[in-house]
Every structure is written in C-alpha cells, then in structure tokens.
Short mmCIF file of C-alpha atoms in Angstrom, two decimals:
data_model
loop_
_atom_site.label_atom_id
_atom_site.label_comp_id
_atom_site.label_asym_id
_atom_site.label_seq_id
_atom_site.Cartn_x
_atom_site.Cartn_y
_atom_site.Cartn_z
CA MET S 1 5.57 -41.06 64.81
CA ALA S 2 2.28 -39.65 65.69
CA THR S 3 -0.92 -40.75 63.91
CA ALA S 4 -4.23 -39.00 63.51
CA SER S 5 -6.94 -40.00 65.94
CA VAL S 6 -10.15 -40.90 64.23
CA ALA S 7 -13.51 -41.48 66.18
CA PHE S 8 -15.54 -44.73 64.84
CA LYS S 9 -19.30 -45.14 66.01
CA SER S 10 -18.69 -48.90 66.56
CA ARG S 11 -16.04 -51.73 66.67
CA GLU S 12 -17.18 -53.26 63.63
CA ASP S 13 -16.57 -49.92 61.68
CA HIS S 14 -13.25 -49.76 63.17
CA ARG S 15 -12.43 -53.38 62.08
CA LYS S 16 -13.65 -52.58 58.47
CA GLN S 17 -11.26 -49.81 58.35
CA LEU S 18 -8.50 -51.72 59.42
CA GLU S 19 -8.97 -54.51 56.95
CA LEU S 20 -9.47 -51.81 54.30
CA GLU S 21 -6.07 -50.39 55.16
CA GLU S 22 -4.36 -53.96 55.12
CA ALA S 23 -5.79 -54.61 51.70
CA ARG S 24 -4.56 -51.26 50.28
CA LYS S 25 -1.10 -52.04 51.61
CA ALA S 26 -1.40 -55.44 50.02
CA GLY S 27 -2.52 -53.86 46.49
CA LEU S 28 -5.97 -55.56 46.74
CA ALA S 29 -7.97 -52.46 47.24
CA PRO S 30 -7.70 -49.11 45.49
CA ALA S 31 -5.89 -46.29 47.18
CA GLU S 32 -7.68 -43.51 48.72
CA VAL S 33 -7.98 -40.15 46.67
CA ASP S 34 -8.35 -36.57 47.65
CA GLU S 35 -10.80 -34.18 45.99
CA ASP S 36 -8.29 -33.37 43.13
CA GLY S 37 -8.31 -36.96 42.31
CA LYS S 38 -4.68 -37.59 43.67
CA GLU S 39 -3.69 -40.46 45.87
CA ILE S 40 -3.41 -39.51 49.18
CA ASN S 41 -0.17 -41.29 51.06
CA PRO S 42 -1.44 -43.06 54.26
CA HIS S 43 1.93 -42.53 55.99
CA ILE S 44 1.74 -38.96 56.11
CA PRO S 45 -0.50 -37.41 59.04
CA GLN S 46 -3.40 -35.13 57.71
CA TYR S 47 -2.38 -32.38 60.24
CA MET S 48 1.36 -32.05 58.74
CA SER S 49 2.07 -28.94 56.77
CA SER S 50 5.07 -30.45 55.22
CA ALA S 51 5.97 -34.15 55.13
CA PRO S 52 9.30 -35.80 55.54
CA TRP S 53 11.71 -36.05 52.56
CA TYR S 54 11.72 -39.63 52.64
CA LEU S 55 7.99 -39.96 52.05
CA ASN S 56 8.09 -38.37 48.42
CA ALA S 57 5.08 -36.02 49.40
CA GLU S 58 5.05 -33.30 46.72
CA ARG S 59 2.29 -31.06 48.04
CA PRO S 60 0.47 -30.54 51.58
CA SER S 61 -2.19 -33.10 52.23
CA LEU S 62 -4.56 -30.57 54.31
CA LYS S 63 -7.36 -28.96 52.81
CA HIS S 64 -6.70 -25.58 54.26
CA GLN S 65 -2.98 -25.81 52.94
CA ARG S 66 -4.08 -26.15 49.34
CA LYS S 67 -5.53 -23.40 46.94
CA TRP S 68 -9.26 -24.53 47.84
CA LYS S 69 -10.56 -21.14 47.24
CA SER S 70 -10.43 -21.19 43.46
CA ASP S 71 -12.59 -19.04 41.30
CA PRO S 72 -14.72 -21.58 39.26
CA ASN S 73 -15.31 -18.79 36.54
CA TYR S 74 -11.81 -18.68 35.31
CA THR S 75 -10.95 -20.83 32.28
CA LYS S 76 -7.91 -21.64 30.10
CA SER S 77 -10.05 -22.17 26.94
CA TRP S 78 -9.63 -20.00 23.98
CA TYR S 79 -11.89 -18.73 21.20
CA ASP S 80 -13.11 -21.08 18.61
CA ARG S 81 -11.85 -19.36 15.49
CA GLY S 82 -13.97 -19.18 12.48
CA ALA S 83 -16.84 -20.96 14.08
CA LYS S 84 -20.69 -19.99 12.95
CA ILE S 85 -23.29 -20.82 14.67
CA PHE S 86 -26.47 -19.95 12.78
CA GLN S 87 -27.32 -19.44 8.90
CA ALA S 88 -30.36 -17.07 8.19
CA GLU S 89 -32.27 -17.26 5.10
CA LYS S 90 -33.46 -13.78 4.86
CA TYR S 91 -32.33 -10.19 6.20
CA ARG S 92 -33.23 -9.57 9.88
CA LYS S 93 -33.46 -6.09 11.33
CA GLY S 94 -30.44 -4.87 12.96
CA ALA S 95 -28.13 -7.09 11.09
CA CYS S 96 -25.11 -6.08 8.90
CA GLU S 97 -26.27 -4.02 5.92
CA ASN S 98 -23.38 -5.59 4.06
CA CYS S 99 -23.28 -9.30 4.69
CA GLY S 100 -26.31 -9.85 6.80
CA ALA S 101 -24.90 -11.35 10.06
CA MET S 102 -26.41 -10.20 13.31
CA THR S 103 -22.96 -10.37 15.26
CA HIS S 104 -21.44 -6.94 13.79
CA ASP S 105 -22.77 -3.97 11.92
CA ALA S 106 -21.71 -2.56 8.78
CA LYS S 107 -18.82 -0.46 10.06
CA SER S 108 -16.94 -3.50 11.48
CA CYS S 109 -17.93 -6.00 8.72
CA MET S 110 -14.80 -7.98 7.49
CA GLU S 111 -16.36 -9.11 4.35
CA ARG S 112 -15.50 -7.67 0.97
CA PRO S 113 -18.06 -4.62 0.24
CA ARG S 114 -20.86 -5.52 -1.83
CA LYS S 115 -22.21 -3.58 -4.68
CA LYS S 116 -25.41 -4.00 -3.25
CA GLY S 117 -25.67 -5.25 0.50
CA ALA S 118 -27.62 -8.10 1.76
CA LYS S 119 -30.04 -5.54 3.37
CA TRP S 120 -31.43 -4.56 -0.11
CA THR S 121 -30.70 -8.10 -2.19
CA ASN S 122 -31.86 -10.34 0.69
CA MET S 123 -29.26 -12.95 -0.73
CA HIS S 124 -26.12 -14.70 0.15
CA ILE S 125 -26.73 -14.08 3.99
CA ALA S 126 -23.61 -14.60 5.74
CA PRO S 127 -23.74 -17.01 8.86
CA ASP S 128 -23.58 -15.33 12.62
CA GLU S 129 -20.17 -15.49 14.02
CA LYS S 130 -19.67 -17.61 17.30
CA ILE S 131 -18.99 -14.87 20.12
CA GLU S 132 -17.28 -16.14 23.28
CA ILE S 133 -16.34 -14.21 26.34
CA PHE S 134 -13.63 -15.54 28.69
CA GLU S 135 -12.74 -14.56 32.45
CA LEU S 136 -9.09 -15.47 32.42
CA ASP S 137 -7.32 -15.36 35.64
CA TYR S 138 -3.74 -13.57 36.39
CA ASP S 139 -1.61 -16.34 34.54
CA GLY S 140 -4.08 -16.93 31.75
CA LYS S 141 -3.81 -13.35 30.79
CA ARG S 142 -0.10 -13.26 30.48
CA ASP S 143 0.19 -16.59 28.95
CA ARG S 144 1.71 -16.08 25.37
CA TRP S 145 0.78 -19.55 24.34
CA ASN S 146 -2.76 -19.53 25.26
CA GLY S 147 -4.96 -20.66 22.30
CA TYR S 148 -1.89 -22.08 20.46
CA ASP S 149 -2.73 -25.19 18.51
CA ALA S 150 0.40 -27.64 18.83
CA SER S 151 -0.85 -29.71 16.22
CA THR S 152 -0.01 -26.97 13.55
CA TYR S 153 3.80 -27.45 14.17
CA ALA S 154 3.19 -30.92 12.68
CA ARG S 155 3.10 -29.80 9.17
CA VAL S 156 6.73 -27.92 9.68
CA ILE S 157 8.14 -31.13 10.97
CA GLU S 158 6.53 -33.06 7.87
CA ARG S 159 8.05 -30.57 5.25
CA TYR S 160 11.45 -30.98 7.01
CA GLU S 161 11.48 -34.70 7.21
CA ALA S 162 10.07 -34.63 3.52
CA ARG S 163 13.18 -32.64 2.59
CA ASP S 164 15.69 -34.85 4.55
CA GLU S 165 14.08 -38.03 2.88
CA ALA S 166 14.45 -36.49 -0.47
CA ARG S 167 18.16 -35.48 0.30
CA ARG S 168 19.03 -38.84 1.65
CA LYS S 169 17.35 -40.61 -1.60
CA TYR S 170 19.34 -38.14 -4.02
CA LEU S 171 22.79 -38.80 -2.12
CA LYS S 172 21.94 -42.54 -2.33
CA GLU S 173 21.32 -42.49 -6.04
CA GLN S 174 24.33 -40.32 -6.75
CA GLN S 175 26.59 -42.97 -4.71
CA LEU S 176 25.08 -45.89 -6.66
CA LYS S 177 25.55 -43.90 -10.08
CA LYS S 178 29.24 -43.43 -8.93
CA LEU S 179 29.84 -46.92 -8.08
CA GLU S 180 28.27 -48.19 -11.18
CA GLU S 181 30.70 -45.86 -13.36
CA LYS S 182 33.64 -46.94 -11.20
CA ASN S 183 32.94 -50.57 -11.63
CA SER S 184 32.50 -50.39 -15.47
CA LYS S 185 35.76 -48.47 -15.70
CA ASN S 186 37.81 -50.80 -13.51
CA GLU S 187 36.45 -53.95 -15.42
CA GLY S 188 39.48 -55.72 -17.00
CA GLU S 189 41.97 -53.55 -15.20
CA GLY S 190 43.64 -54.97 -12.03
CA GLU S 191 44.15 -52.18 -9.59
CA GLY S 192 45.11 -52.69 -6.07
CA GLU S 193 42.53 -52.84 -3.26
CA GLY S 194 44.40 -49.79 -1.51
CA GLY S 195 43.71 -47.68 -4.59
CA GLU S 196 40.05 -48.76 -4.57
CA ILE S 197 39.66 -47.94 -1.05
CA SER S 198 41.14 -44.64 -1.40
CA ASP S 199 38.80 -43.99 -4.60
CA GLU S 200 35.94 -44.76 -2.64
CA GLU S 201 36.94 -42.41 0.33
CA ASP S 202 37.36 -39.65 -2.09
CA ASP S 203 33.90 -40.36 -3.92
CA ASP S 204 32.35 -40.31 -0.41
CA ASP S 205 34.00 -37.02 0.45
CA ALA S 206 32.84 -35.56 -2.61
CA LEU S 207 29.19 -36.62 -2.16
CA LYS S 208 29.04 -35.36 1.45
CA VAL S 209 27.59 -31.99 1.73
CA ASP S 210 30.26 -29.63 3.20
CA GLU S 211 28.14 -27.35 5.77
CA ALA S 212 30.91 -26.15 7.87
CA LYS S 213 32.55 -24.04 5.36
CA VAL S 214 34.50 -21.26 7.04
CA ASP S 215 33.92 -17.81 5.54
CA GLU S 216 37.10 -16.55 4.03
CA SER S 217 36.22 -13.02 4.77
CA LYS S 218 36.55 -13.84 8.39
CA GLN S 219 40.30 -14.80 7.91
CA MET S 220 41.27 -11.52 6.17
CA ASP S 221 43.69 -9.42 8.14
CA PHE S 222 41.54 -6.47 8.87
CA ALA S 223 42.59 -3.38 11.31
CA LYS S 224 42.06 -4.74 14.83
CA VAL S 225 40.68 -2.68 17.46
CA GLU S 226 40.92 -3.52 20.97
CA LYS S 227 37.89 -2.87 23.27
CA ARG S 228 37.20 -3.90 26.75
CA VAL S 229 33.74 -5.23 27.41
CA ARG S 230 31.97 -6.40 30.76
CA THR S 231 35.03 -6.29 33.22
CA THR S 232 35.71 -4.47 36.08
CA GLY S 233 37.65 -2.02 34.15
CA GLY S 234 35.16 -1.66 31.33
CA GLY S 235 34.69 -5.02 29.95
CA SER S 236 36.60 -8.01 28.62
CA THR S 237 39.06 -7.68 25.75
CA GLY S 238 37.50 -8.33 22.36
CA THR S 239 38.45 -7.62 18.76
CA VAL S 240 36.60 -5.36 16.64
CA ARG S 241 37.30 -5.45 12.74
CA ASN S 242 37.50 -2.13 11.18
CA LEU S 243 36.87 -2.19 7.44
CA ARG S 244 38.05 1.15 6.59
CA ILE S 245 41.43 2.32 5.49
CA ARG S 246 42.30 5.66 7.33
CA GLU S 247 44.02 6.98 4.33
CA ASP S 248 40.83 7.10 2.27
CA THR S 249 39.02 10.52 1.94
CA ALA S 250 35.66 10.31 3.70
CA LYS S 251 32.44 10.21 1.68
CA TYR S 252 31.19 13.48 2.84
CA LEU S 253 34.55 15.26 2.08
CA LEU S 254 34.40 14.60 -1.62
CA ASN S 255 32.26 17.23 -2.55
CA LEU S 256 31.67 20.13 0.07
CA ASP S 257 28.91 21.70 -1.82
CA VAL S 258 25.57 21.53 0.19
CA ASN S 259 23.40 20.64 -2.88
CA SER S 260 25.71 17.54 -3.82
CA ALA S 261 24.64 13.86 -2.74
CA TYR S 262 23.06 13.59 0.51
CA TYR S 263 24.97 11.85 3.27
CA ASP S 264 23.20 10.04 6.11
CA PRO S 265 25.35 10.15 9.16
CA LYS S 266 23.33 7.42 10.79
CA THR S 267 23.95 4.63 8.25
CA ARG S 268 27.20 6.30 6.77
CA SER S 269 25.65 5.92 3.38
CA MET S 270 25.57 8.26 0.30
CA ARG S 271 23.41 6.82 -2.35
CA GLU S 272 24.23 9.13 -5.14
CA ASP S 273 27.49 10.08 -6.85
CA PRO S 274 29.09 12.98 -5.11
CA LEU S 275 31.06 13.79 -8.27
CA PRO S 276 28.95 13.00 -11.25
CA ASP S 277 30.86 15.42 -13.56
CA ALA S 278 34.46 13.98 -12.78
CA ASP S 279 36.41 11.63 -14.93
CA PRO S 280 35.21 7.92 -14.25
CA ASN S 281 38.66 6.88 -14.61
CA GLU S 282 40.00 8.91 -11.80
CA LYS S 283 37.00 8.27 -9.35
CA PHE S 284 37.25 5.37 -6.75
CA TYR S 285 33.68 6.02 -5.40
CA GLU S 286 30.78 6.50 -7.41
CA GLY S 287 28.06 6.27 -4.65
CA ASP S 288 26.28 3.29 -2.90
CA ASN S 289 23.88 2.67 -5.66
CA GLN S 290 26.80 1.56 -7.91
CA TYR S 291 27.43 -1.30 -5.56
CA ARG S 292 23.61 -2.07 -5.54
CA MET S 293 23.33 -2.36 -9.71
CA SER S 294 26.62 -4.26 -10.28
CA GLY S 295 28.61 -7.32 -9.26
CA GLN S 296 27.12 -10.07 -6.89
CA ALA S 297 24.44 -7.42 -5.67
CA LEU S 298 22.95 -7.66 -8.88
CA GLU S 299 22.90 -11.39 -9.15
CA PHE S 300 21.47 -11.44 -5.52
CA LYS S 301 18.74 -9.32 -6.59
CA GLN S 302 17.73 -11.42 -9.53
CA LEU S 303 17.82 -14.41 -7.24
CA ASN S 304 15.24 -12.80 -4.88
CA ILE S 305 13.01 -11.69 -7.93
CA HIS S 306 13.01 -15.44 -9.08
CA ALA S 307 12.20 -16.75 -5.60
CA TRP S 308 9.24 -14.36 -5.36
CA GLU S 309 7.92 -15.23 -9.06
CA ALA S 310 8.37 -18.77 -8.34
CA PHE S 311 6.54 -18.72 -5.15
CA ASP S 312 3.75 -16.90 -6.75
CA LYS S 313 3.54 -19.68 -9.13
CA GLY S 314 2.83 -22.26 -6.44
CA GLN S 315 6.53 -23.52 -5.93
CA ASP S 316 7.39 -24.21 -2.36
CA ILE S 317 10.42 -21.79 -2.12
CA HIS S 318 11.59 -19.30 0.11
CA MET S 319 14.87 -17.33 0.09
CA GLN S 320 15.44 -16.72 3.65
CA ALA S 321 14.08 -20.21 4.98
CA ALA S 322 15.98 -22.19 2.37
CA PRO S 323 18.70 -20.14 0.39
CA SER S 324 20.62 -23.19 -0.95
CA GLN S 325 17.30 -24.79 -2.46
CA ALA S 326 16.39 -21.27 -3.95
CA GLU S 327 20.11 -20.62 -5.45
CA LEU S 328 19.97 -24.46 -7.10
CA LEU S 329 16.49 -23.70 -8.54
CA PHE S 330 17.74 -20.55 -9.94
CA LYS S 331 20.72 -22.04 -11.34
CA ASN S 332 18.39 -24.79 -12.94
CA TYR S 333 16.21 -21.99 -14.32
CA LYS S 334 19.08 -20.36 -16.24
CA VAL S 335 20.18 -23.70 -17.70
CA ILE S 336 16.87 -24.42 -19.11
CA LYS S 337 16.24 -20.94 -20.37
CA GLU S 338 19.46 -21.39 -22.28
CA LYS S 339 18.47 -24.45 -23.77
CA LEU S 340 15.45 -23.09 -24.76
CA LYS S 341 16.84 -20.00 -26.45
CA SER S 342 19.28 -22.18 -28.24
CA LYS S 343 16.53 -24.40 -29.30
CA THR S 344 14.66 -21.60 -30.54
CA LYS S 345 17.48 -19.98 -32.47
CA ASP S 346 18.46 -23.51 -34.04
CA THR S 347 14.89 -23.61 -35.07
CA ILE S 348 14.84 -20.27 -36.95
CA MET S 349 18.07 -21.04 -38.71
CA GLU S 350 17.05 -24.15 -39.89
CA LYS S 351 13.74 -22.69 -41.35
CA TYR S 352 15.38 -19.35 -42.76
CA GLY S 353 19.03 -20.13 -42.81
CA ASN S 354 21.84 -18.25 -41.56
CA ALA S 355 23.39 -15.44 -43.73
CA ALA S 356 26.28 -14.94 -41.41
CA THR S 357 27.59 -18.53 -42.33
CA GLU S 358 27.10 -18.18 -46.03
CA GLU S 359 30.09 -17.40 -48.34
CA GLU S 360 30.56 -13.66 -48.95
CA ILE S 361 29.76 -11.87 -51.94
CA PRO S 362 32.74 -11.19 -54.15
CA MET S 363 33.81 -7.51 -54.49
CA GLU S 364 33.45 -7.51 -58.08
CA LEU S 365 29.64 -7.94 -57.79
CA LEU S 366 29.46 -5.32 -54.77
CA LEU S 367 31.57 -2.56 -56.66
CA GLY S 368 30.49 -3.79 -59.99
CA GLN S 369 28.23 -1.85 -62.71
CA SER S 370 24.34 -1.63 -62.95
CA GLU S 371 22.02 -0.58 -65.61
CA ARG S 372 20.23 1.69 -63.34
CA GLN S 373 20.54 5.31 -64.75
CA VAL S 374 21.07 8.39 -62.32
CA GLU S 375 21.18 11.86 -63.29
CA TYR S 376 22.77 14.52 -61.19
CA ASP S 377 22.75 18.35 -61.37
CA ARG S 378 25.86 20.71 -60.88
CA ALA S 379 25.31 20.83 -57.18
CA GLY S 380 25.48 16.94 -57.04
CA ARG S 381 21.74 16.63 -56.46
CA ILE S 382 19.99 13.83 -58.00
CA ILE S 383 17.51 14.62 -60.78
CA LYS S 384 16.35 11.40 -61.99
CA GLY S 385 16.84 7.84 -60.75
CA MET S 386 17.03 6.33 -57.27
CA GLU S 387 13.81 7.96 -56.01
CA THR S 388 13.86 7.77 -52.44
CA SER S 389 10.47 5.80 -51.38
CA LEU S 390 8.40 7.47 -48.84
CA PRO S 391 8.07 5.99 -45.53
CA LYS S 392 4.67 4.04 -44.80
CA SER S 393 2.53 4.53 -41.99
CA LYS S 394 0.92 1.86 -39.79
CA TYR S 395 -2.53 3.69 -40.50
CA GLU S 396 -4.52 3.05 -43.61
CA GLU S 397 -3.37 5.56 -46.47
CA ASP S 398 -5.46 6.65 -49.56
CA VAL S 399 -8.65 5.50 -48.07
CA PHE S 400 -11.44 7.65 -48.92
CA ILE S 401 -15.00 7.72 -46.88
CA ASN S 402 -18.29 9.15 -47.35
CA ASN S 403 -17.59 10.31 -51.01
CA HIS S 404 -14.60 12.25 -50.47
CA THR S 405 -11.93 12.35 -52.92
CA SER S 406 -9.38 13.46 -50.18
CA VAL S 407 -8.43 12.29 -47.07
CA TRP S 408 -8.97 13.90 -43.49
CA GLY S 409 -6.43 16.42 -42.50
CA SER S 410 -5.80 17.66 -46.18
CA TRP S 411 -7.32 21.27 -45.50
CA TRP S 412 -6.67 23.62 -42.48
CA LYS S 413 -8.47 26.93 -41.37
CA ASP S 414 -9.12 28.74 -38.35
CA HIS S 415 -7.35 26.12 -36.44
CA GLN S 416 -9.51 23.24 -37.72
CA TRP S 417 -8.67 20.27 -39.74
CA GLY S 418 -11.01 19.27 -42.55
CA TYR S 419 -11.62 17.68 -46.25
CA LYS S 420 -9.99 19.67 -49.09
CA CYS S 421 -12.44 18.26 -51.52
CA CYS S 422 -15.50 20.15 -49.58
CA LYS S 423 -13.87 22.17 -47.07
CA GLN S 424 -15.73 20.67 -44.19
CA THR S 425 -14.49 20.41 -40.81
CA VAL S 426 -16.69 17.70 -39.66
CA ARG S 427 -15.00 14.53 -39.57
CA ASN S 428 -17.87 12.08 -40.47
CA SER S 429 -19.53 14.50 -42.70
CA TYR S 430 -20.72 13.53 -46.28
CA CYS S 431 -18.93 15.19 -49.23
CA THR S 432 -20.75 17.89 -51.09
CA GLY S 433 -18.30 18.73 -53.71
CA ALA S 434 -17.84 22.28 -55.17
CA ALA S 435 -21.93 22.69 -54.46
CA GLY S 436 -21.02 22.64 -50.83
CA ILE S 437 -18.16 25.09 -50.87
CA GLU S 438 -20.34 27.54 -52.87
CA ALA S 439 -23.23 27.22 -50.33
CA ALA S 440 -20.66 27.77 -47.66
CA GLU S 441 -19.11 30.88 -49.14
CA ALA S 442 -22.74 32.20 -49.80
CA ALA S 443 -23.61 31.55 -46.19
CA THR S 444 -20.49 33.18 -44.73
CA ASP S 445 -21.25 36.23 -47.12
CA LEU S 446 -24.73 36.53 -46.06
CA MET S 447 -23.77 36.50 -42.42
CA LYS S 448 -21.02 39.23 -42.93
CA SER S 449 -23.52 41.55 -44.65
CA ASN S 450 -26.14 40.96 -41.98
CA ILE S 451 -23.57 41.99 -39.25
CA ALA S 452 -22.71 45.09 -41.28
CA ARG S 453 -26.00 45.98 -41.61
CA LYS S 454 -27.07 45.46 -37.87
CA ALA S 455 -23.80 47.50 -37.04
CA SER S 456 -24.97 50.71 -39.35
CA SER S 457 -28.57 50.61 -38.32
CA GLU S 458 -27.95 50.71 -34.48
CA ASP S 459 -28.55 54.29 -33.45
CA ALA S 460 -25.80 56.46 -31.28
CA PRO S 461 -26.42 56.09 -27.61
CA ALA S 462 -28.68 59.09 -26.20
CA PRO S 463 -27.00 61.57 -24.30
CA ALA S 464 -27.37 61.30 -20.44
CA GLN S 465 -29.83 63.89 -19.08
CA GLU S 466 -28.90 66.02 -16.07
CA LYS S 467 -31.05 65.55 -13.23
CA LYS S 468 -31.80 68.25 -10.58
CA HIS S 469 -30.87 66.97 -7.22
CA VAL S 470 -31.75 68.40 -3.83
CA THR S 471 -29.35 68.86 -1.15
CA TRP S 472 -29.53 65.36 -0.06
CA GLY S 473 -29.66 63.82 -3.30
CA THR S 474 -33.22 63.01 -4.17
CA ASP S 475 -34.68 63.34 -7.53
CA VAL S 476 -37.11 66.35 -7.95
CA PRO S 477 -39.59 66.62 -10.75
CA GLU S 478 -38.76 69.86 -13.20
CA ASP S 479 -42.37 71.15 -12.67
CA LEU S 480 -42.52 71.02 -8.92
CA VAL S 481 -43.27 74.46 -7.08
CA LEU S 482 -43.03 74.66 -3.37
CA ASP S 483 -44.90 77.23 -1.28
CA GLU S 484 -42.35 78.89 1.27
CA LYS S 485 -45.09 79.39 3.86
CA LEU S 486 -46.32 75.99 3.75
CA LEU S 487 -42.66 74.82 3.76
CA THR S 488 -42.00 76.69 6.95
CA GLU S 489 -44.84 75.25 8.69
CA ALA S 490 -43.96 71.70 7.73
CA LEU S 491 -40.47 72.20 8.85
CA LYS S 492 -41.83 73.12 12.51
CA LYS S 493 -44.37 70.19 12.34
CA GLU S 494 -41.26 67.90 11.53
CA GLU S 495 -39.29 69.19 14.35
CA GLU S 496 -42.16 68.72 16.92
CA ARG S 497 -42.56 65.04 15.76
CA ARG S 498 -38.88 64.56 16.10
CA ARG S 499 -39.12 66.20 19.85
CA GLU S 500 -41.98 63.71 20.44
CA GLU S 501 -40.19 60.64 19.41
CA LYS S 502 -37.20 61.66 21.63
CA ASP S 503 -39.43 62.13 24.82
CA GLU S 504 -42.61 59.79 24.65
CA ARG S 505 -43.96 61.68 27.83
CA LYS S 506 -44.89 64.70 25.37
CA ARG S 507 -47.06 62.50 23.13
CA LYS S 508 -50.65 63.10 23.46
CA TYR S 509 -53.11 60.08 24.26
CA ASN S 510 -55.50 60.56 21.16
CA VAL S 511 -53.20 60.69 18.07
CA ARG S 512 -54.64 61.52 14.82
CA TRP S 513 -52.69 60.36 11.73
CA ASN S 514 -52.87 62.09 8.39
CA ASP S 515 -51.95 59.83 5.41
CA GLU S 516 -51.93 62.59 2.93
CA VAL S 517 -48.52 63.95 2.58
CA THR S 518 -47.91 67.18 0.87
CA ALA S 519 -44.77 68.10 -1.17
CA GLU S 520 -43.87 70.81 1.27
CA GLU S 521 -44.12 68.04 4.23
CA MET S 522 -42.02 65.53 2.08
CA GLU S 523 -39.49 68.33 1.48
CA ALA S 524 -39.32 69.20 5.07
CA TYR S 525 -38.69 65.45 5.85
CA ARG S 526 -36.03 65.18 3.46
CA MET S 527 -34.29 68.37 4.83
CA LYS S 528 -34.64 67.16 8.27
CA ARG S 529 -33.44 63.42 7.59
CA VAL S 530 -30.09 62.39 9.28
CA HIS S 531 -27.73 61.34 6.60
CA HIS S 532 -25.06 59.00 8.04
CA ASP S 533 -22.74 59.37 5.18
CA ASP S 534 -22.89 63.26 5.70
CA PRO S 535 -19.41 64.41 7.14
CA MET S 536 -20.97 67.48 8.44
CA LYS S 537 -23.87 65.78 10.33
CA ASP S 538 -22.76 66.32 13.87
CA PHE S 539 -22.79 70.13 13.38
CA LEU S 540 -26.43 70.19 12.25
CA ASN S 541 -28.96 71.65 14.95
#
C-alpha cells in the first residue's frame, strides 16, 4: 500500500512526527481530527477518494471530495413562537392602533378589537413580537418536521402510561376482590384442588379484556361478488360483499314524481320519505332519516352529545380517541341519573304521600247524593248552582291605578283602547271622571263647528282668465298697440342682424348698441325667433 509523502523541515520534526504516531497507535495521544471534528484514519492515504472496505471508512478523506463549499447563511433553526422583545409604556408613532405593538399594523392585528384602541387610551400597550427571517436550504424548505418540538410528545406518552397504570390497578383490585370472595365462600367446604384451579382459570378469563372479538357482521353470508384486482388479467381475485337484495325495489323507483323525495346518486341516499301518505304498515322504507332517529343510531348520537358536554365541563374524554372509555362513562352517567331521579321521587312521596297507593274511594261515595242544589231549564242548561269559575290570568286583576275606577282596555273607540270611567286613551293618564268626559265632548263639538264654519266661509275659486297669446305663445298685454310701419322696419333690422351673425365679415368695425327696445322690435324678435318645438320650423324663410 502506498503512503503519502510528507516533507519535513528537519530530522527533528520527522522524529517528533514518528513518536506522535506511535503514541496514537498505543492510545497514549489523542487522535488526529479534521475540520468537522471527526477522527482521521491514519491508514487511509489522503489522496484516495474511496478507502478499502476493510478500513471502515464511511466518508472521503480529502477536502475537495467533501461538501466544503456550504453556504454559512443556511440554518435549520425555527421561529421562536410567542416570543416578545420589548414592552413599551406609551403609544409610539407608527404602531398598531389597536394593541400598540410596532411589529404589525391594525389590519393584521391578532388581538381582540378593543372598544378604544391603544392609540387613544395610551394604556395596556402590547409587547412587540420577535420577528425572525431564516434562509433555509433545499432540504430545510422541504422538511415537514422542521420546527417540531419532540418534547411535546412526552405528554401523550404520559397520558397513555397513566391510563395503563390505572387499568392494571383496577384489574388487580378486581382480582383480589374475587379471591377474597372465593376464599370466604370456600371456608368450611372441602373442594378438590382441580376444581379450585379451574375456578381460578375461569376468573382470570373473565377479568381479562377481550380485545380480539370478531365482528359478527363479518361472518354473515352476504352475496359475494368476485372481482379481479392487480393481476395481469385485471387483478387478484377478491371478495366484495354486496349488501343489497336484488329483489328489493330501488329507492328512486318507489315514487316517480319529480317533486318527491330527493335521491342523491353519489351517496345513494334519500333522506325524506318517498311515500309519506302511504300506510306505515305496508311500507318497508321510510327514508334514511328514520334510521338516524331510531335504534342504535339514536343511542350513538346521545353518546356523542354526552362526550362533547363532558369534555366542555373539563373531563378528559374523547369519542374517537377512547370510545370504550366514553361508553363506560355514559353508562355510569345514566345509572347515576336514574338514582337521582328515584331519590327525588322518593323524597316527594315521603313528604306529600302517594295517592296511587292509597285505598280507593268506595263507589257509594263517588255516586252518592250531595246537598248541592242545581236547577236546569227545559233545554238542560244550568240556571242556578254549579257556577263555572272564571279562569284566572297570570296578570294582576282588578288593580286600579291613577284614581281610575275601571281597568285599562275597558273602552274602545277609533281603533284605540282606553279607560271606560273617563274615556281616555292614554295609558298613564289621571282619571278625570264625568267632568273629563264632558270636556272632551265639548272640545270635539267645538272642533267640528270650527271645521264647518271654515268650510262654509271659503270662497269658490275664481274662473281662469283666458290670456291672449301671440303666434309663438308669449303673453301680450291687452292694451298693447303696435304700429305696422314701425313693425315692418323692425323686421327688416332683425333680418339684417341675423345675416351679420351668420357672416361676421359683414359686421362693421364700429358698432353702436341701443339698449332701448321698443315693443315693435320685441315683436319682431319674437316673430323671427326659431322655435325648436315647432314642427314647421324647417319650412320657414
């Protein structure tokens, strides 16, 4: 085997190196380690990429054959959950308006929204969260267990160990109890040893928990369907049980009405009854809801509800994790409940007695005569005697307030309730008696007379005056007189003005305006004005 050649500065260095190697072989000096802190095998040459199998070298020894170019920024640490870094005493600008922490804003605040935020109250400032940023490598990003605390699983182990310990203790107590009862029973009786051994074996078998019971439903002879799974021809032959009897009518064929019970083809369920009006004695299927509300399904539902309520009250119970424990607690709960009911019933009977257990009243007294006199008319109605008692209300009766002599609701007028004694419709009003009734009637009569007088005094509406309109609908005074000559001149001026408006080149440089407008000029303007609502405007000019 070739060895690596090493150059030494002097013979003294060479001698020291040989002594160090001899000491390491004898175990008197520590072994040489590499950069990672692992021991270097001296028998492996440093230039070999793979050592022989008999040297037990698990990795390359040279630096260029290892992963020496690793990024120091990569880490395998995880977030410090729930860690806080700074607790402020007053609100800081830019902090969360709700809790006062600087590490987030009010929109992403996970604290309950306060009635008045920390920005306005300046109290109960929440501490800042510890924010960390990790740069994970390729494996760290895909590690599903990154950040998992393995110490949390110790709680699960402790809970199961405590349960097993309690179970073993309970079985031991039961076994000792059985042995004591058998010893007390066998005292004075000379039974053979074989009988005792067999009895002990029977007791042991009874105390053991049978956790390998076979479900009887799996042993039933259902119809078998052979299917091929995972073979060259389609799969290995397997048995699939079919729970449906082919002679039965399908659910969706019981009622062909489209508005009948809905059938879900995916789950093959029909919750409602497809034939609700049929005779129950002739129906064999009443919907899937019938199975949910009857039989063992109802008992299982009650068991689940009891497990939820017990868990909310602080008991360590879970229907899916420990179903046997939940069922045992539910049975104990029902037994204790029946005992409490019977105890309450006995207490009531002891205090008030039980009329059902007393002696029956003789028929002579039940059908005998009495001194109560009842009178009937020819139709058989009761005239006198055996007056029916009025049913009493839960409200107070015949209670008069505010000096009233009748109750509220004894008077009705104009869709309003009131008091009969004073005819007031205000609930908390004070009774005014007959004087109040007279004053109210007088006020009503006065109001009616005022309304009638006002209606009679109103004059009839004046007739609408007909107004004289010009061609284009403008009001014209009655005494207006127009000069035909001046009107003709005004029309010519209006036409010239309109031509100047159309062509600005004809407008003079010095324009004199006259603010005084005569009646003829106004009439000319009205006559020449374009009315957009006029259907004949396109035929003008």
